[in-house]
N, CA, C and O atoms as a GROMACS GRO file, in nm:
protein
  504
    1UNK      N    1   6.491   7.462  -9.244
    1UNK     CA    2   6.554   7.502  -9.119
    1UNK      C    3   6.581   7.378  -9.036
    1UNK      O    4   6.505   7.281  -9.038
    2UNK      N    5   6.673   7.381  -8.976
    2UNK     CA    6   6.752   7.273  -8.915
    2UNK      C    7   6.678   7.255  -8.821
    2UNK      O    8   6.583   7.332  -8.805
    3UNK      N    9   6.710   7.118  -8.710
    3UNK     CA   10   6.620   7.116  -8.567
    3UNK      C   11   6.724   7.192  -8.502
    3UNK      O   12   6.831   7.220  -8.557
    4UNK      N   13   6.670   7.249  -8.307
    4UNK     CA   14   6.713   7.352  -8.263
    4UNK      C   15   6.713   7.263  -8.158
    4UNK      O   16   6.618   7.214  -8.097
    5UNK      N   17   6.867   7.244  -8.142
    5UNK     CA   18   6.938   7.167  -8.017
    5UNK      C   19   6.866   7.191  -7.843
    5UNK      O   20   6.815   7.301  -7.823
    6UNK      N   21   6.865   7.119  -7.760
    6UNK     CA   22   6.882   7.125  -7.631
    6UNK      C   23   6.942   7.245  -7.587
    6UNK      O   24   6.905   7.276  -7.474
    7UNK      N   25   7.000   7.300  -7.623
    7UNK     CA   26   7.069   7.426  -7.580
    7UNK      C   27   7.018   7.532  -7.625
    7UNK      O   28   7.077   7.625  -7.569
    8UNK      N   29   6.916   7.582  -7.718
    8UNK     CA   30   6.851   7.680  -7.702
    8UNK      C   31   6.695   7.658  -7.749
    8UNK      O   32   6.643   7.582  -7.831
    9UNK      N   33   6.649   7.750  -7.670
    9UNK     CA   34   6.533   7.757  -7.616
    9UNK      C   35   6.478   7.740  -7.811
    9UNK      O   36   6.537   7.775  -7.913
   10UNK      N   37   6.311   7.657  -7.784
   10UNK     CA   38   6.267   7.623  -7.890
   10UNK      C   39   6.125   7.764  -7.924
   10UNK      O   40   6.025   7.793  -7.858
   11UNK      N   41   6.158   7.797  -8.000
   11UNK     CA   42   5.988   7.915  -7.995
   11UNK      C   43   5.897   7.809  -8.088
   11UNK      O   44   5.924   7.724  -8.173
   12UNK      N   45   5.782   7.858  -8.028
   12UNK     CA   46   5.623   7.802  -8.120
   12UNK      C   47   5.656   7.671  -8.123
   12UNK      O   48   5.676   7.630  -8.237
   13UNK      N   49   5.672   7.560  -8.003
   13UNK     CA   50   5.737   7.480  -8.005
   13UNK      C   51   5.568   7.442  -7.997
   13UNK      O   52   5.485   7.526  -7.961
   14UNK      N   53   5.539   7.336  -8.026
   14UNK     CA   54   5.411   7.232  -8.060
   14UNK      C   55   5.412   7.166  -7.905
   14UNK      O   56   5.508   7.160  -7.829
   15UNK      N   57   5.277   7.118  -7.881
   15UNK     CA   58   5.282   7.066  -7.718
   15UNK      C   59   5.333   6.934  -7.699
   15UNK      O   60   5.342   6.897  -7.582
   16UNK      N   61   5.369   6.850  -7.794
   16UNK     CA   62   5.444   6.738  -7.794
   16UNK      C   63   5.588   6.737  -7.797
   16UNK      O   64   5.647   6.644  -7.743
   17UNK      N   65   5.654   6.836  -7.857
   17UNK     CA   66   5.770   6.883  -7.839
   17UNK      C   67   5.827   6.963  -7.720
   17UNK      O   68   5.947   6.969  -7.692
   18UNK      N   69   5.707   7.036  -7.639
   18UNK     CA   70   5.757   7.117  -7.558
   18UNK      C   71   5.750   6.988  -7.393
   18UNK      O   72   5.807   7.000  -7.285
   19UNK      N   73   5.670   6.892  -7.435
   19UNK     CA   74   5.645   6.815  -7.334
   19UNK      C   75   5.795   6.716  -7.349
   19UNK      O   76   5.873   6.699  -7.255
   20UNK      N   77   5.808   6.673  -7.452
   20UNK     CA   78   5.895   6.564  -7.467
   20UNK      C   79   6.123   6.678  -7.384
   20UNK      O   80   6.217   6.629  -7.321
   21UNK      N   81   6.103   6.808  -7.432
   21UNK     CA   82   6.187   6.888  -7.371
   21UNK      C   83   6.192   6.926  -7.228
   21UNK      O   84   6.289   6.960  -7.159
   22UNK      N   85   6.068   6.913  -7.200
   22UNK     CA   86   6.069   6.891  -7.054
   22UNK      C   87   6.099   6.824  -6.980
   22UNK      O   88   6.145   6.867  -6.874
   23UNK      N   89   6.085   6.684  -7.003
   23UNK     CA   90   6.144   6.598  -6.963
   23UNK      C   91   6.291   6.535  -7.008
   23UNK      O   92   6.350   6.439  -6.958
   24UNK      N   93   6.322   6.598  -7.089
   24UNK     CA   94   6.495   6.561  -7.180
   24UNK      C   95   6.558   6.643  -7.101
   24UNK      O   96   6.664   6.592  -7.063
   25UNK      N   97   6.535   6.786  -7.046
   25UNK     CA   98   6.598   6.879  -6.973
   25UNK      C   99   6.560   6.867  -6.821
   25UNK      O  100   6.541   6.969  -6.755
   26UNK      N  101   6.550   6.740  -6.764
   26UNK     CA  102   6.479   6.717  -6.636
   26UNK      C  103   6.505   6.819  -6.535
   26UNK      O  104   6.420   6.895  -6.489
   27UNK      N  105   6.672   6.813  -6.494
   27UNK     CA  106   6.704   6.903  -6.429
   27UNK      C  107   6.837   6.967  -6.455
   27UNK      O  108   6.935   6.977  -6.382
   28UNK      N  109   6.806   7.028  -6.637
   28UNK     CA  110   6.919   7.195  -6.679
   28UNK      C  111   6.873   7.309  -6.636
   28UNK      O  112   6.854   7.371  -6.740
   29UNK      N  113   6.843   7.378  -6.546
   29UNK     CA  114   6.873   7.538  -6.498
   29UNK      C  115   6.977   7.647  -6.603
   29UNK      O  116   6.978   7.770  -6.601
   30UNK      N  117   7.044   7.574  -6.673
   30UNK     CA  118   7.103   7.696  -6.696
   30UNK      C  119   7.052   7.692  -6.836
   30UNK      O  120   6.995   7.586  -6.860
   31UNK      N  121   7.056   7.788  -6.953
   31UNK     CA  122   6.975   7.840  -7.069
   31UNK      C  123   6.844   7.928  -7.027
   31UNK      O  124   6.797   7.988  -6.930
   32UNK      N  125   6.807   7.889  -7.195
   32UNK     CA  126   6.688   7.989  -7.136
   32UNK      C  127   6.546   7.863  -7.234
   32UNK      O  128   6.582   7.759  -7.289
   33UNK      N  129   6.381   7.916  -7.231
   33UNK     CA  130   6.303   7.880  -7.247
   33UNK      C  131   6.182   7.940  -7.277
   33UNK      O  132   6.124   8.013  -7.196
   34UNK      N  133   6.126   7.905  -7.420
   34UNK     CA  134   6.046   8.001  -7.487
   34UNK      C  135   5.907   7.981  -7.420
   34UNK      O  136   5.883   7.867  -7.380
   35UNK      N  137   5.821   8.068  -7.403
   35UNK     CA  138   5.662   8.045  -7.365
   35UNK      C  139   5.608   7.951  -7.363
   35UNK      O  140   5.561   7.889  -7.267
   36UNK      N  141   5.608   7.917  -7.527
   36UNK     CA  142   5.555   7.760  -7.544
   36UNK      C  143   5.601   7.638  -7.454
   36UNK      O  144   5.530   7.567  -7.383
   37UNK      N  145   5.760   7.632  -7.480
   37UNK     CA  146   5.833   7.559  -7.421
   37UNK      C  147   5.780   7.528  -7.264
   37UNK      O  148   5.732   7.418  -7.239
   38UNK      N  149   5.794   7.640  -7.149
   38UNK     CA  150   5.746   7.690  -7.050
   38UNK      C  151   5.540   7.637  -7.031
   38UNK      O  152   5.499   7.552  -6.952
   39UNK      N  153   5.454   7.716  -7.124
   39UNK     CA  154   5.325   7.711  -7.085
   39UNK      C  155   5.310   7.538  -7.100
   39UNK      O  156   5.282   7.472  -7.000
   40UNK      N  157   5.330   7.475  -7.229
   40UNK     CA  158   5.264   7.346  -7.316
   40UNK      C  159   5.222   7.252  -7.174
   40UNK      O  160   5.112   7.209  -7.137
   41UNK      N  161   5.400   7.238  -7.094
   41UNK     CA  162   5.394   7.149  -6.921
   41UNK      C  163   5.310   7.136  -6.854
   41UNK      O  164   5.255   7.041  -6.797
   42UNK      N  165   5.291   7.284  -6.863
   42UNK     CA  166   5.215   7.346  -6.710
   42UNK      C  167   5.054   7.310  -6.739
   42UNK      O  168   4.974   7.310  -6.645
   43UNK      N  169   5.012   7.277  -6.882
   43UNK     CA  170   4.885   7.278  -6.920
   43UNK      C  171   4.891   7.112  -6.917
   43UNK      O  172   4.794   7.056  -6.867
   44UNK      N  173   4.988   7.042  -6.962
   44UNK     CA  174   4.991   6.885  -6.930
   44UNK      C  175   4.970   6.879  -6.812
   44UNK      O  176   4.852   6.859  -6.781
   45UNK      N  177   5.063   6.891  -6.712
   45UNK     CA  178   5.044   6.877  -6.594
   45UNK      C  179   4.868   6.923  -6.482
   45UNK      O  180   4.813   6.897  -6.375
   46UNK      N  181   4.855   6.989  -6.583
   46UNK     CA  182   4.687   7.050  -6.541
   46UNK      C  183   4.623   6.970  -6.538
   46UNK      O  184   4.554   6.951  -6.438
   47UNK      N  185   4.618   6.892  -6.642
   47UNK     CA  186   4.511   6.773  -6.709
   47UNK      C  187   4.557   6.675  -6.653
   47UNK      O  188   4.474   6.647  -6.566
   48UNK      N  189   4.643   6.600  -6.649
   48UNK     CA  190   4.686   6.502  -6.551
   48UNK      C  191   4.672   6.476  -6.410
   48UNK      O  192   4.647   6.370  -6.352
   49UNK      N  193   4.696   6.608  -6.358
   49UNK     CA  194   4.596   6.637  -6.184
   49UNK      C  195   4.517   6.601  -6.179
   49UNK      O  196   4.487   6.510  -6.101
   50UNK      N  197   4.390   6.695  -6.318
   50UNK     CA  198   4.270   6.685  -6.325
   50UNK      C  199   4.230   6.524  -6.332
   50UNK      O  200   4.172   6.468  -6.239
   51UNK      N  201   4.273   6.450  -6.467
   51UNK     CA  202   4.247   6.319  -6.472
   51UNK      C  203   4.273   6.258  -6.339
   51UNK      O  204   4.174   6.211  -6.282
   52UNK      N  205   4.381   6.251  -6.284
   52UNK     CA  206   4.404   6.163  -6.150
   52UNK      C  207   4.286   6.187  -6.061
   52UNK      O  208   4.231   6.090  -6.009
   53UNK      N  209   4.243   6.302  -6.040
   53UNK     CA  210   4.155   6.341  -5.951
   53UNK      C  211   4.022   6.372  -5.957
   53UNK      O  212   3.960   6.442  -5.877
   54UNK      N  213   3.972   6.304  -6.073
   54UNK     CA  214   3.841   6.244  -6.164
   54UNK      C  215   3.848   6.081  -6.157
   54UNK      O  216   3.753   6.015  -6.115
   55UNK      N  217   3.899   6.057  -6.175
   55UNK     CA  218   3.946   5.951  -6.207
   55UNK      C  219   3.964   5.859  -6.090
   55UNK      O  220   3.899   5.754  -6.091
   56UNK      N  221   4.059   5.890  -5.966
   56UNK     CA  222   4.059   5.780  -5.848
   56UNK      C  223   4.033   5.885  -5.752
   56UNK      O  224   4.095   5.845  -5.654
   57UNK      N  225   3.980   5.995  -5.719
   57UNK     CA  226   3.893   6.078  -5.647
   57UNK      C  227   3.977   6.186  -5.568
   57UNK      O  228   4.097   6.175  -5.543
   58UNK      N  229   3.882   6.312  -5.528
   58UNK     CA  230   3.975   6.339  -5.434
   58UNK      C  231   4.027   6.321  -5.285
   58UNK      O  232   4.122   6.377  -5.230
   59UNK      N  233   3.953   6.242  -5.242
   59UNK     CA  234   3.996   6.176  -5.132
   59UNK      C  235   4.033   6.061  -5.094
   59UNK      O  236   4.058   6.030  -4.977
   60UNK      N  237   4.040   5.980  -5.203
   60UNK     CA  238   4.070   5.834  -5.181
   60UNK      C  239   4.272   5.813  -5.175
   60UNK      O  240   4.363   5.874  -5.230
   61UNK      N  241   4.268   5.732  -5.108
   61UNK     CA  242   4.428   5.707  -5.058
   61UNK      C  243   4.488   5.705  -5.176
   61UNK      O  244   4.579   5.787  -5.190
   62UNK      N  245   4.459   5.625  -5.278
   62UNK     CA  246   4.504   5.584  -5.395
   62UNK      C  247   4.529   5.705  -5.543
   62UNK      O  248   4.603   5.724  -5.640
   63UNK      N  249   4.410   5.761  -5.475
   63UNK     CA  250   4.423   5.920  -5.533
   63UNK      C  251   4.557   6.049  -5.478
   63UNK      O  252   4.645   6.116  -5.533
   64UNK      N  253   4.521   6.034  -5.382
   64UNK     CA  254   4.657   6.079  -5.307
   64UNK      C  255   4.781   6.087  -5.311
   64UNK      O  256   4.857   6.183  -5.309
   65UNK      N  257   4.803   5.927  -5.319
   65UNK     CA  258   4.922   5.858  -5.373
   65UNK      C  259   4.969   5.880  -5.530
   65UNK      O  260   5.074   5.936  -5.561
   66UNK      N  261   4.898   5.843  -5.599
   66UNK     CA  262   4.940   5.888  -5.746
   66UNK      C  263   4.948   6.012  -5.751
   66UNK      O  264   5.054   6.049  -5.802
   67UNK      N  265   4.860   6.117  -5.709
   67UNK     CA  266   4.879   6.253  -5.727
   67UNK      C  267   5.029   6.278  -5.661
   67UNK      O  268   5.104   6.361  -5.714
   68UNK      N  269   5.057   6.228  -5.583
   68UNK     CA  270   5.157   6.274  -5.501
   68UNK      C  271   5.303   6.194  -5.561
   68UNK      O  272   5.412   6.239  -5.524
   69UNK      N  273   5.300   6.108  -5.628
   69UNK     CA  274   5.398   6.064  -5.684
   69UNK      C  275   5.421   6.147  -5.803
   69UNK      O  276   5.532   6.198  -5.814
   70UNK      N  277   5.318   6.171  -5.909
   70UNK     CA  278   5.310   6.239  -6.048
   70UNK      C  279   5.372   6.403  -5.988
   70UNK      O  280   5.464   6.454  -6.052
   71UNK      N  281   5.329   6.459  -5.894
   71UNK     CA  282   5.382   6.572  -5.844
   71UNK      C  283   5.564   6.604  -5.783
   71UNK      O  284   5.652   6.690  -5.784
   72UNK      N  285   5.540   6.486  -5.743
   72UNK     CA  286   5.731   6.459  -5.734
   72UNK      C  287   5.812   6.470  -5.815
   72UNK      O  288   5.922   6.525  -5.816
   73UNK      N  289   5.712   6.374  -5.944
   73UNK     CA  290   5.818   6.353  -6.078
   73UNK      C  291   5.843   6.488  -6.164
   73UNK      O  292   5.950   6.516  -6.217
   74UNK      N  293   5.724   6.569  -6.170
   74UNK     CA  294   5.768   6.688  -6.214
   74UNK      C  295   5.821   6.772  -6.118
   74UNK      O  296   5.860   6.877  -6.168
   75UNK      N  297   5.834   6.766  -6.020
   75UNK     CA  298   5.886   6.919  -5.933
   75UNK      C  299   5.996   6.947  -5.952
   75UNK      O  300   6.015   7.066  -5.924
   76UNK      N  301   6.118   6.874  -6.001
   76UNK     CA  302   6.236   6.987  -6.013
   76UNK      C  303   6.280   6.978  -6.200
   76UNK      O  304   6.387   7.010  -6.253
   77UNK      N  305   6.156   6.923  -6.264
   77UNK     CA  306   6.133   6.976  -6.438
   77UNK      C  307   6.084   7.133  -6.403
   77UNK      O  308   6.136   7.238  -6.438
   78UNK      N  309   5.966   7.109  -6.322
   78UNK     CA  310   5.906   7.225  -6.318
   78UNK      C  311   5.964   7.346  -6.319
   78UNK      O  312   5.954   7.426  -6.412
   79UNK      N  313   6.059   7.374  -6.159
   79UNK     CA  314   6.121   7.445  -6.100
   79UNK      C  315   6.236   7.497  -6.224
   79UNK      O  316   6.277   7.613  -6.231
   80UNK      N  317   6.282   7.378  -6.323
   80UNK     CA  318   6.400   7.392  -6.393
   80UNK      C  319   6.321   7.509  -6.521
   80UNK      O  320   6.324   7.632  -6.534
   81UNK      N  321   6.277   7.434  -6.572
   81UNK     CA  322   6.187   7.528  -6.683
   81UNK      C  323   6.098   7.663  -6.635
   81UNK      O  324   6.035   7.743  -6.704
   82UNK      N  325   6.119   7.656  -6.497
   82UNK     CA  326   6.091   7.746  -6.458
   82UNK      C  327   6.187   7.874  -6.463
   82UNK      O  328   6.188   7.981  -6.524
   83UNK      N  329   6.272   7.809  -6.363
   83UNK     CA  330   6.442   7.933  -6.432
   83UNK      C  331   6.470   7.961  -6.528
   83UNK      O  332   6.499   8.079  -6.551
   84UNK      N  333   6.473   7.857  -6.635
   84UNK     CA  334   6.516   7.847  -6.821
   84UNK      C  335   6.397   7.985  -6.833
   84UNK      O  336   6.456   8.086  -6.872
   85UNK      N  337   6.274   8.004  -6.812
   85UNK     CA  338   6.167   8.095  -6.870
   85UNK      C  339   6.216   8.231  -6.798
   85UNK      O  340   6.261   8.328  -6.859
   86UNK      N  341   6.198   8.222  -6.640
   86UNK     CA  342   6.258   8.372  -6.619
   86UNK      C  343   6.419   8.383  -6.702
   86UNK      O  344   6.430   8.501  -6.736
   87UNK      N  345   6.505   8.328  -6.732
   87UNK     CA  346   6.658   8.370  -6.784
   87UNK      C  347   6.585   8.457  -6.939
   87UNK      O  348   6.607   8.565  -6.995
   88UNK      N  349   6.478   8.326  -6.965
   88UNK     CA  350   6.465   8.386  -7.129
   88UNK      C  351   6.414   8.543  -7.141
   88UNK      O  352   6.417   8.606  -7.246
   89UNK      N  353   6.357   8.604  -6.992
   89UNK     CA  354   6.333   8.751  -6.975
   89UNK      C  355   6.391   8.803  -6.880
   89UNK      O  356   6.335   8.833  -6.775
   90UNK      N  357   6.531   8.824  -6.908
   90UNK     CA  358   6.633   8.863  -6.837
   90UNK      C  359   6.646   8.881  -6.699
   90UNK      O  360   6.713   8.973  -6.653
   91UNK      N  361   6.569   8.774  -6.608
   91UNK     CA  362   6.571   8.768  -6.466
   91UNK      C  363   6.660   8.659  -6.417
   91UNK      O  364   6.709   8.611  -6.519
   92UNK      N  365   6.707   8.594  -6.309
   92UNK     CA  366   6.770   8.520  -6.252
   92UNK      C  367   6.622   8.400  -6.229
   92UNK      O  368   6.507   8.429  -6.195
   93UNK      N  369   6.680   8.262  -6.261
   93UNK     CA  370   6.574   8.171  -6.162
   93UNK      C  371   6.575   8.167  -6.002
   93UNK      O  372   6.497   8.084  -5.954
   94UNK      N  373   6.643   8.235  -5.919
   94UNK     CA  374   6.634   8.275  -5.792
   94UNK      C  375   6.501   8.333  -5.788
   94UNK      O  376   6.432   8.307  -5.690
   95UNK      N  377   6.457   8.404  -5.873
   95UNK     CA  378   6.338   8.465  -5.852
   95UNK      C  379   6.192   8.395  -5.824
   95UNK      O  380   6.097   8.465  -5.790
   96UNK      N  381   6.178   8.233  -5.841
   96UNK     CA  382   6.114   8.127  -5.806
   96UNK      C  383   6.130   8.132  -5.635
   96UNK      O  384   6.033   8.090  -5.572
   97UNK      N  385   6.225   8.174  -5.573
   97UNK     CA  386   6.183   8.171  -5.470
   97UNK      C  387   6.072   8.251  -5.382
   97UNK      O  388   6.050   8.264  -5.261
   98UNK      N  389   6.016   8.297  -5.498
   98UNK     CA  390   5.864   8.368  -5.496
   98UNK      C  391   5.760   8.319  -5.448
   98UNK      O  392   5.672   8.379  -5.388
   99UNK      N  393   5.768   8.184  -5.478
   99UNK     CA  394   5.712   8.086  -5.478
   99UNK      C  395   5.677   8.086  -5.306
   99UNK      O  396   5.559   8.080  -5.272
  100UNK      N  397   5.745   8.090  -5.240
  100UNK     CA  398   5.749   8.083  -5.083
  100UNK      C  399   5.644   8.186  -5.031
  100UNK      O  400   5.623   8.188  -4.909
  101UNK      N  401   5.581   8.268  -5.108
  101UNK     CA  402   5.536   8.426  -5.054
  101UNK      C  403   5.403   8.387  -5.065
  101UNK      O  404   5.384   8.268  -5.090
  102UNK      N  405   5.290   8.472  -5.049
  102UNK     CA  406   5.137   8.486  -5.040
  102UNK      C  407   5.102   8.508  -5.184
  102UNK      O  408   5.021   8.439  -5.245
  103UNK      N  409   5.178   8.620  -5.239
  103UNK     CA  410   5.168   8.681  -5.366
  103UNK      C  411   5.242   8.663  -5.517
  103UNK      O  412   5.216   8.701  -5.631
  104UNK      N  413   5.359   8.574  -5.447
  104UNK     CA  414   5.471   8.592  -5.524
  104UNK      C  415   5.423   8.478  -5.690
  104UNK      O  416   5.464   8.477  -5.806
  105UNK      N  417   5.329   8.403  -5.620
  105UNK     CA  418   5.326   8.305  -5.777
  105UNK      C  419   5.213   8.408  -5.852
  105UNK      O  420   5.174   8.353  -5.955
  106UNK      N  421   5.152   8.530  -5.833
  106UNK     CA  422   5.130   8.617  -5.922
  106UNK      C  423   5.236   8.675  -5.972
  106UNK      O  424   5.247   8.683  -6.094
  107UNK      N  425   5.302   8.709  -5.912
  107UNK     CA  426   5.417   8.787  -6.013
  107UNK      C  427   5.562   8.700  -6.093
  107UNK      O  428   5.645   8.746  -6.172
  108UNK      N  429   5.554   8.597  -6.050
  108UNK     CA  430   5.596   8.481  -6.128
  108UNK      C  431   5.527   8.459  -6.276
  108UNK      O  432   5.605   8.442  -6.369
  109UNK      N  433   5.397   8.459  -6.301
  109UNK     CA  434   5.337   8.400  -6.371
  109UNK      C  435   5.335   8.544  -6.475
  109UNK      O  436   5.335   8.539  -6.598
  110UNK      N  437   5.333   8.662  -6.394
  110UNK     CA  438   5.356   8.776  -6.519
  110UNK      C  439   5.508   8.814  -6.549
  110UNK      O  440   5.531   8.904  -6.630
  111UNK      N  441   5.614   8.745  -6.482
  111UNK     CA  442   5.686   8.719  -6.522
  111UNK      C  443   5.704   8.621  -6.649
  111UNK      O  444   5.734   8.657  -6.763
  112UNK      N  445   5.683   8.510  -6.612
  112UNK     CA  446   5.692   8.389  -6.714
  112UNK      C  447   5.606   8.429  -6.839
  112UNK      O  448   5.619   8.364  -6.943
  113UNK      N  449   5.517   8.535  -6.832
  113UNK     CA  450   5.439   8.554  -6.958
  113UNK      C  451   5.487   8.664  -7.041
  113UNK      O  452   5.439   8.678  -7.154
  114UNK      N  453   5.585   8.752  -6.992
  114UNK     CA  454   5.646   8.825  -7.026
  114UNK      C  455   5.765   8.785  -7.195
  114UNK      O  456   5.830   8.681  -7.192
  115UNK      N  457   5.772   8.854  -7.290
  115UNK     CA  458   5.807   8.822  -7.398
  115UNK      C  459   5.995   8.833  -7.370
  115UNK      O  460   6.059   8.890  -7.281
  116UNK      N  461   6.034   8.763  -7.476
  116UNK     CA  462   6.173   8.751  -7.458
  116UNK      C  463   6.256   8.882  -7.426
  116UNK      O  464   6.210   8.981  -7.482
  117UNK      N  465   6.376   8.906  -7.344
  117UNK     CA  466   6.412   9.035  -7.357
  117UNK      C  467   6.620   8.995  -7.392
  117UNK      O  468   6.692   8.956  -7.300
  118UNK      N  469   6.658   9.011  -7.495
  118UNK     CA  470   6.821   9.039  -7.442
  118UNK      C  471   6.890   9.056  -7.399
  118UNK      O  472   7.005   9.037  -7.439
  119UNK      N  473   6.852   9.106  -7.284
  119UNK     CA  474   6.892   9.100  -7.181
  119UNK      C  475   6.920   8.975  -7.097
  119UNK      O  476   7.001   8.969  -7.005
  120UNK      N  477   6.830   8.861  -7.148
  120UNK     CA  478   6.864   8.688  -7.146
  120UNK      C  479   6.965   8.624  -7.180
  120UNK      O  480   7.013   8.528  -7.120
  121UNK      N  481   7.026   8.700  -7.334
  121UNK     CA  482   7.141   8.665  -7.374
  121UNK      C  483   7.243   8.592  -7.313
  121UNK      O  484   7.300   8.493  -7.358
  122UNK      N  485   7.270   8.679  -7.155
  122UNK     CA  486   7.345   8.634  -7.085
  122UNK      C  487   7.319   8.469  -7.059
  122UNK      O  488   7.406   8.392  -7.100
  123UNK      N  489   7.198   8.415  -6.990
  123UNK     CA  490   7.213   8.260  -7.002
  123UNK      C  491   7.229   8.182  -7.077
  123UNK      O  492   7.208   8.064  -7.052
  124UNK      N  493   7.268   8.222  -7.184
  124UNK     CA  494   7.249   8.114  -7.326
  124UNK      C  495   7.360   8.026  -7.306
  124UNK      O  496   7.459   8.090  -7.269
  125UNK      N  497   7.377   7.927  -7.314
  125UNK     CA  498   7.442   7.826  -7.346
  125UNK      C  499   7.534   7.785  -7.439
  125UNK      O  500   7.505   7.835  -7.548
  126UNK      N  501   7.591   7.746  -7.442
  126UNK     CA  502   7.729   7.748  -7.548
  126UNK      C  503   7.674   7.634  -7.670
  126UNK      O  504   7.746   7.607  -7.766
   0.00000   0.00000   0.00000
């Protein structure tokens, strides 16, 4: 089986692949994005907080600073693979503006865990 272009979403994608797509697709919004693709980030990005903030503390300036730079660099990967995952279950990435609410990054997250629907079709990419 052939490799599976930038343009559609990768399934059972390995966490080195789904990391290295994350950042190749810095900021594409439009397609869509498989679980893996979507979760592998979000679990890098976990550990990397974590390390920064083991590592040069949580209150030290320097801690701060890196956290706060490393958080920049992903925020509109994030946001992007964020849309790509709701399209891949037939929602709009408008729906990130959930994000703004008390509640809404719960129902984001059972969104994003939600299995592919065809209703996605529509974002696919040429």
């Amino acid at each position: 089986m052939g490799e599976v272009t930038l343009s559609q979403p990768l399934r059972g994608a390995s966490p080195r692949d789904a990391i290295v797509r994350f950042f190749k697709k810095y900021a594409t919004f439009e397609g869509r994005a498989s679980r893996s693709e979507f979760w592998w980030p979000w679990l890098f990005a976990w550990v990397v907080n974590t390390a920064i903030t083991l590592i040069l503390g949580n209150d030290s300036a320097l801690g701060n600073i890196v956290g706060g730079i490393f958080a920049l660099a992903i925020l509109v990967p994030s946001l992007a693979v964020g849309a790509r995952r709701l399209h891949d279950t037939g929602r709009s990435g408008w729906w990130q503006l959930l994000y703004l609410t008390c509640v809404g990054i719960i129902v984001l997250i059972v969104f994003w865990a939600l299995p592919e629907k065809a209703e996605g079709d529509k974002y696919n990419v040429a």
